[in-house]
Amino acid sequence: MAKINFADSVTIDQAAAIIPVLSATREGEDGHITPILLSEPGVGKTSTLKLMEKTLGDDYDYIYVDCPSKDYMDIAATIPNHDTKALEQYIGALFKLDNGRKKCIMLDEVFKVPKLMGVLFTRLMLERMVGDEPLPMGSIVYGTSNNGADGVGDNMQAHQANRVCLLQLQKPDWRQWCNWAGENGVATSLRAFVAMNPRIMASHRDGGQENNELIFNPTKPSQTLSFASPRSLFKCNRTVINRDSMGSGVAEVVLAGIIGLPAAKALSVFMDMEKQLIPVKQIVANPEGVTMPEDVAALCMIMFNATDEIQTQDELSSFMKFVKRMNQSELQSIFFTMMMSNKRTVKLAANNEEIKAWTKDNYKYL
């Protein structure tokens, strides 16, 4: 396996924006190149296809190809034509070449394919050919793979790497993940847990993560199966929502099977505190009179609840009086960040006088 050196990395949003620029074929030009997104497991490489669909719209067919599961006959087959007594190639219906529309094709886990299949996928990446059939002009092809050093079966040869564009994908930080999670129905307690434990979004490639027992680490066998990642944390959501009906003990076992035992235990302890929280409606009704929780985790969860529940300027102004009673500006900044990065609340926050005043006095924490 060739050793790859990376200058830096890109976010998921940045990747979705630059893939069409690099990859789309253009009439009279041969400058396209196939981007390959590389990351550790569970970072969100496959989500780029949905992001591009939102951006590019209905001009494309969006095609997901699970490369390791595909056989030769899934891509193309040579069939005898008895009338002409010649062999003709039939292309798999997966690629929808019968309608003439441009294609946006994601080749998932492209470097896990068998050697025989590698020839077909290499031609698709380099020449924009499915077998012997060209893709429509303007089509986009890109791939995903795990980092070779992560030990999960990806095999990239040096001559392959030199013909594509290798893009290292960043893990989202806690702010980015919590913002996305808030827009996708993730429980408040799970989002607050991630905000209170930002190292759960760290990468083993970062410095100083040798003792981080929460995340994927290819050098430690116990952290290569069940571990906390952006993907696995989202998969916890159903268990978190149904924890009361499951029972806390059973729920912790389930969570351990998704994000590993250390993260499951920490999340369980965090959720035990949820029943002690002051309801947002009660705070809005009496922001300067309700008891201020001493536990930072409780305050964090209350702020996430407020981000979900606040609907009006009056409610926001009232809740800001409670926020200003917190004795740490860094803690107050969590509420500001969540309000300003949430699509539903950003306009509400941007026009709120209490938020404007807080921003003026505390800009250094943003």
XYZ file of C-alpha atoms in Angstrom:
366
model
C 0.000 0.000 0.000
C 1.406 3.381 -0.956
C 1.952 5.892 1.838
C -0.129 9.027 1.292
C 0.754 12.419 2.774
C -2.045 14.935 3.286
C -1.606 18.687 3.453
C -4.963 19.192 5.151
C -8.568 18.056 5.107
C -11.996 19.246 3.981
C -15.379 19.303 5.686
C -18.349 17.331 4.378
C -19.959 20.529 3.050
C -16.744 21.558 1.310
C -16.391 18.116 -0.261
C -19.949 18.209 -1.601
C -19.248 21.622 -3.137
C -15.951 20.796 -4.869
C -16.734 17.285 -6.152
C -18.895 18.569 -9.076
C -16.256 21.165 -9.950
C -13.496 18.563 -10.164
C -15.402 15.602 -11.530
C -18.030 16.750 -14.052
C -17.079 16.088 -17.669
C -17.254 19.019 -20.114
C -17.516 19.090 -23.881
C -14.147 19.632 -25.532
C -12.220 19.388 -22.249
C -10.410 16.454 -20.668
C -9.506 18.025 -17.325
C -11.891 16.128 -15.052
C -10.541 14.057 -12.173
C -12.234 11.661 -9.759
C -12.170 12.751 -6.096
C -11.826 9.976 -3.502
C -12.977 10.867 0.018
C -10.860 9.202 2.688
C -11.596 9.030 6.399
C -11.813 6.732 9.374
C -15.074 4.757 9.712
C -18.326 6.535 10.546
C -17.426 10.113 9.631
C -20.149 10.650 7.007
C -18.582 10.097 3.588
C -21.759 8.655 2.078
C -23.848 11.640 3.197
C -22.184 13.742 0.490
C -24.452 12.148 -2.145
C -27.581 13.525 -0.431
C -25.922 16.911 0.016
C -25.179 17.135 -3.694
C -28.715 16.082 -4.543
C -29.993 19.038 -2.519
C -27.612 21.370 -4.354
C -27.714 20.043 -7.922
C -31.401 19.157 -8.054
C -33.232 17.097 -10.671
C -30.722 17.427 -13.503
C -28.966 14.240 -12.351
C -29.663 10.629 -11.548
C -28.057 9.991 -8.144
C -26.539 6.535 -8.033
C -25.051 4.782 -5.004
C -22.751 1.849 -5.782
C -21.705 -0.433 -2.925
C -18.538 -1.538 -4.672
C -17.489 -4.566 -2.552
C -20.893 -6.209 -3.043
C -20.938 -5.872 -6.842
C -20.103 -8.667 -9.274
C -19.146 -8.353 -12.933
C -22.713 -9.062 -14.077
C -24.018 -6.145 -11.980
C -21.992 -3.730 -14.113
C -21.953 -5.186 -17.634
C -22.517 -8.497 -19.406
C -21.492 -9.728 -22.850
C -24.471 -11.361 -24.584
C -24.490 -13.120 -28.010
C -26.660 -11.522 -30.716
C -27.869 -14.450 -32.816
C -28.998 -12.220 -35.676
C -25.582 -10.613 -36.203
C -23.615 -13.524 -34.756
C -21.646 -11.005 -32.698
C -21.224 -10.354 -29.000
C -22.910 -7.273 -27.540
C -22.446 -5.674 -24.153
C -25.455 -5.016 -21.942
C -25.040 -2.466 -19.143
C -26.498 -3.011 -15.674
C -29.744 -1.139 -14.950
C -28.055 0.343 -11.862
C -26.525 3.099 -14.029
C -29.792 4.127 -15.773
C -28.114 4.743 -19.119
C -31.414 4.403 -20.962
C -32.691 7.916 -20.124
C -29.818 10.178 -21.239
C -29.816 12.173 -17.969
C -26.508 13.162 -16.373
C -25.316 10.873 -13.588
C -23.882 11.590 -10.160
C -22.281 8.306 -9.115
C -20.763 7.553 -5.726
C -18.491 4.497 -5.646
C -18.601 3.568 -1.972
C -15.626 1.637 -0.536
C -14.077 1.647 -4.003
C -10.713 0.296 -2.847
C -12.248 -2.814 -1.275
C -13.222 -4.349 -4.621
C -11.716 -7.629 -5.942
C -8.919 -7.204 -8.463
C -11.094 -8.278 -11.426
C -13.769 -5.702 -10.580
C -11.111 -3.070 -10.075
C -10.567 -2.909 -13.833
C -14.218 -1.940 -14.436
C -14.333 0.644 -11.664
C -10.979 2.129 -12.661
C -12.282 2.665 -16.194
C -15.419 4.300 -14.796
C -13.321 6.656 -12.662
C -10.773 7.557 -15.319
C -12.669 7.361 -18.620
C -16.299 7.778 -17.486
C -17.166 4.489 -19.195
C -19.503 1.800 -17.840
C -18.091 -1.174 -19.661
C -17.995 0.089 -23.247
C -20.751 2.684 -22.792
C -19.877 6.339 -22.028
C -21.684 8.283 -19.349
C -23.665 11.336 -20.535
C -21.614 14.534 -20.778
C -21.621 16.446 -17.501
C -21.737 13.322 -15.344
C -19.978 13.186 -11.985
C -18.108 10.218 -10.515
C -16.436 10.102 -7.118
C -15.462 7.471 -4.580
C -15.049 6.863 -0.890
C -12.654 4.719 1.075
C -11.235 4.349 4.549
C -7.720 5.406 5.457
C -5.289 2.645 4.550
C -3.670 2.777 7.978
C -7.013 2.086 9.676
C -6.730 -1.593 8.836
C -10.249 -2.141 7.496
C -9.380 -3.721 4.149
C -8.843 -0.805 1.760
C -6.143 -1.497 -0.820
C -4.945 1.455 -2.893
C -2.028 1.035 -5.262
C 0.371 3.895 -5.977
C -0.538 4.067 -9.677
C -4.238 4.379 -8.736
C -3.621 7.173 -6.236
C -1.702 9.186 -8.826
C -4.697 9.239 -11.199
C -7.332 10.498 -8.761
C -7.721 13.309 -6.231
C -7.410 12.061 -2.654
C -9.368 14.232 -0.223
C -9.029 13.638 3.495
C -12.411 14.234 5.125
C -12.630 15.951 8.495
C -14.675 14.557 11.322
C -17.325 17.103 12.287
C -16.720 18.810 15.615
C -19.391 18.802 18.308
C -20.961 22.050 17.042
C -21.299 20.784 13.479
C -22.688 17.429 14.583
C -25.150 18.953 17.070
C -26.405 21.397 14.458
C -26.957 18.570 11.959
C -28.489 16.367 14.657
C -30.942 19.094 15.677
C -32.219 19.230 12.091
C -32.592 15.448 11.932
C -34.660 14.663 15.001
C -31.898 13.614 17.388
C -32.879 13.629 21.074
C -31.895 16.640 23.143
C -30.089 14.524 25.728
C -27.897 12.921 23.044
C -26.966 16.284 21.532
C -26.228 17.755 24.942
C -24.065 14.740 25.803
C -21.942 15.298 22.688
C -21.641 19.030 23.466
C -20.447 18.222 26.984
C -17.956 15.623 25.714
C -16.285 17.204 22.654
C -13.489 14.626 22.677
C -16.058 12.100 21.463
C -15.666 13.802 18.065
C -11.860 13.660 18.128
C -9.898 11.491 15.693
C -7.203 8.991 16.581
C -5.105 10.883 14.019
C -5.171 13.966 16.253
C -2.420 14.469 18.771
C -3.007 13.462 22.375
C -5.805 10.934 21.750
C -3.903 7.817 22.796
C -6.024 7.448 25.950
C -9.353 8.465 24.410
C -11.360 5.277 25.005
C -14.486 6.630 23.284
C -13.393 6.742 19.631
C -12.144 4.489 16.841
C -8.501 3.521 17.255
C -6.975 0.923 14.900
C -4.132 0.222 17.342
C -6.550 -0.976 20.041
C -8.702 -4.019 19.135
C -11.406 -3.071 21.644
C -11.919 0.236 19.781
C -12.319 -1.113 16.251
C -15.798 -2.666 16.522
C -18.138 -0.651 18.739
C -17.023 2.956 19.193
C -18.448 6.467 19.135
C -18.498 8.150 15.731
C -20.842 10.659 14.075
C -22.660 7.707 12.478
C -22.899 5.458 15.525
C -23.995 8.308 17.791
C -26.905 8.978 15.435
C -27.765 5.268 15.554
C -28.144 5.618 19.339
C -31.103 7.950 18.900
C -33.858 5.308 18.886
C -32.459 3.693 22.027
C -32.188 7.052 23.796
C -35.777 7.984 22.884
C -37.113 4.605 24.086
C -34.899 4.269 27.151
C -37.743 4.443 29.673
C -39.705 1.638 28.015
C -36.581 -0.506 27.555
C -35.296 0.061 31.064
C -32.044 1.853 31.762
C -30.031 -1.364 32.198
C -31.145 -2.888 28.894
C -30.682 0.443 27.136
C -27.085 0.662 28.369
C -26.351 -2.817 26.977
C -27.795 -1.775 23.612
C -25.818 1.468 23.614
C -22.613 -0.419 24.421
C -23.216 -2.520 21.318
C -23.443 0.662 19.225
C -20.878 3.086 20.666
C -18.803 0.881 22.982
C -18.988 0.403 26.745
C -17.076 3.540 27.882
C -19.283 5.887 25.841
C -22.454 3.956 26.784
C -21.743 4.254 30.504
C -20.999 7.969 30.222
C -24.185 8.569 28.202
C -26.287 6.565 30.678
C -25.057 8.627 33.614
C -25.778 11.797 31.654
C -29.344 10.706 30.838
C -30.067 9.823 34.482
C -29.870 13.531 35.184
C -32.523 14.477 32.609
C -35.486 13.970 34.953
C -34.033 16.571 37.327
C -34.088 19.382 34.762
C -36.212 22.513 35.044
C -38.754 22.698 32.170
C -38.102 25.491 29.675
C -41.658 26.838 30.082
C -41.055 27.249 33.806
C -37.796 29.129 33.150
C -39.444 31.423 30.588
C -42.218 32.219 33.063
C -39.772 33.122 35.848
C -36.211 33.422 34.461
C -34.782 35.308 37.406
C -36.571 33.346 40.105
C -36.026 29.676 39.218
C -33.194 27.856 40.934
C -30.001 27.848 38.904
C -28.649 24.273 38.583
C -25.067 23.887 39.749
C -24.285 21.011 37.389
C -22.832 22.227 34.092
C -24.225 19.199 32.254
C -27.742 20.044 33.469
C -27.384 23.612 32.221
C -26.167 22.367 28.861
C -29.175 20.081 28.469
C -31.578 22.880 29.461
C -30.083 25.104 26.732
C -30.534 22.402 24.117
C -34.156 21.971 25.236
C -34.654 25.726 24.903
C -33.227 25.728 21.369
C -35.894 23.189 20.416
C -38.809 24.797 22.270
C -38.473 28.598 22.040
C -40.811 30.049 19.397
C -41.136 33.825 19.976
C -39.001 36.872 20.668
C -40.602 37.270 24.093
C -39.728 33.684 25.039
C -36.161 34.128 23.817
C -35.677 37.429 25.655
C -37.000 35.871 28.831
C -34.771 32.813 28.544
C -31.742 35.035 27.911
C -32.252 36.523 31.364
C -31.773 33.015 32.738
C -28.710 32.450 30.518
C -27.094 35.649 31.775
C -27.339 34.329 35.322
C -24.897 31.525 34.442
C -21.499 32.334 35.882
C -19.459 31.315 32.795
C -19.545 33.210 29.513
C -18.105 30.127 27.780
C -21.171 28.184 28.904
C -23.510 30.947 27.747
C -21.842 30.819 24.328
C -23.173 27.265 23.795
C -26.726 28.615 23.706
C -25.721 31.411 21.316
C -23.966 28.936 19.013
C -26.947 26.593 18.904
C -29.455 29.372 18.233
C -27.362 30.951 15.465
C -26.535 27.681 13.694
C -30.065 26.255 13.718
C -32.063 26.996 10.562
C -35.302 27.385 12.533
C -33.951 29.775 15.167
C -31.242 31.785 13.399
C -33.573 34.567 12.249
C -35.204 34.679 15.672
C -31.822 35.014 17.378
C -30.369 37.500 14.893
C -33.253 39.934 15.549
C -33.322 39.577 19.322
C -32.092 42.575 21.328
C -30.931 40.456 24.277
C -28.847 38.267 21.936
C -27.371 41.347 20.236
C -26.371 42.824 23.589
C -24.813 39.550 24.745
C -22.852 39.259 21.487
C -21.451 42.768 21.865
C -20.219 42.046 25.382
C -18.942 38.504 24.746
C -17.680 38.440 21.146
C -14.312 37.003 22.281
C -16.010 33.712 23.216
C -17.483 33.145 19.760
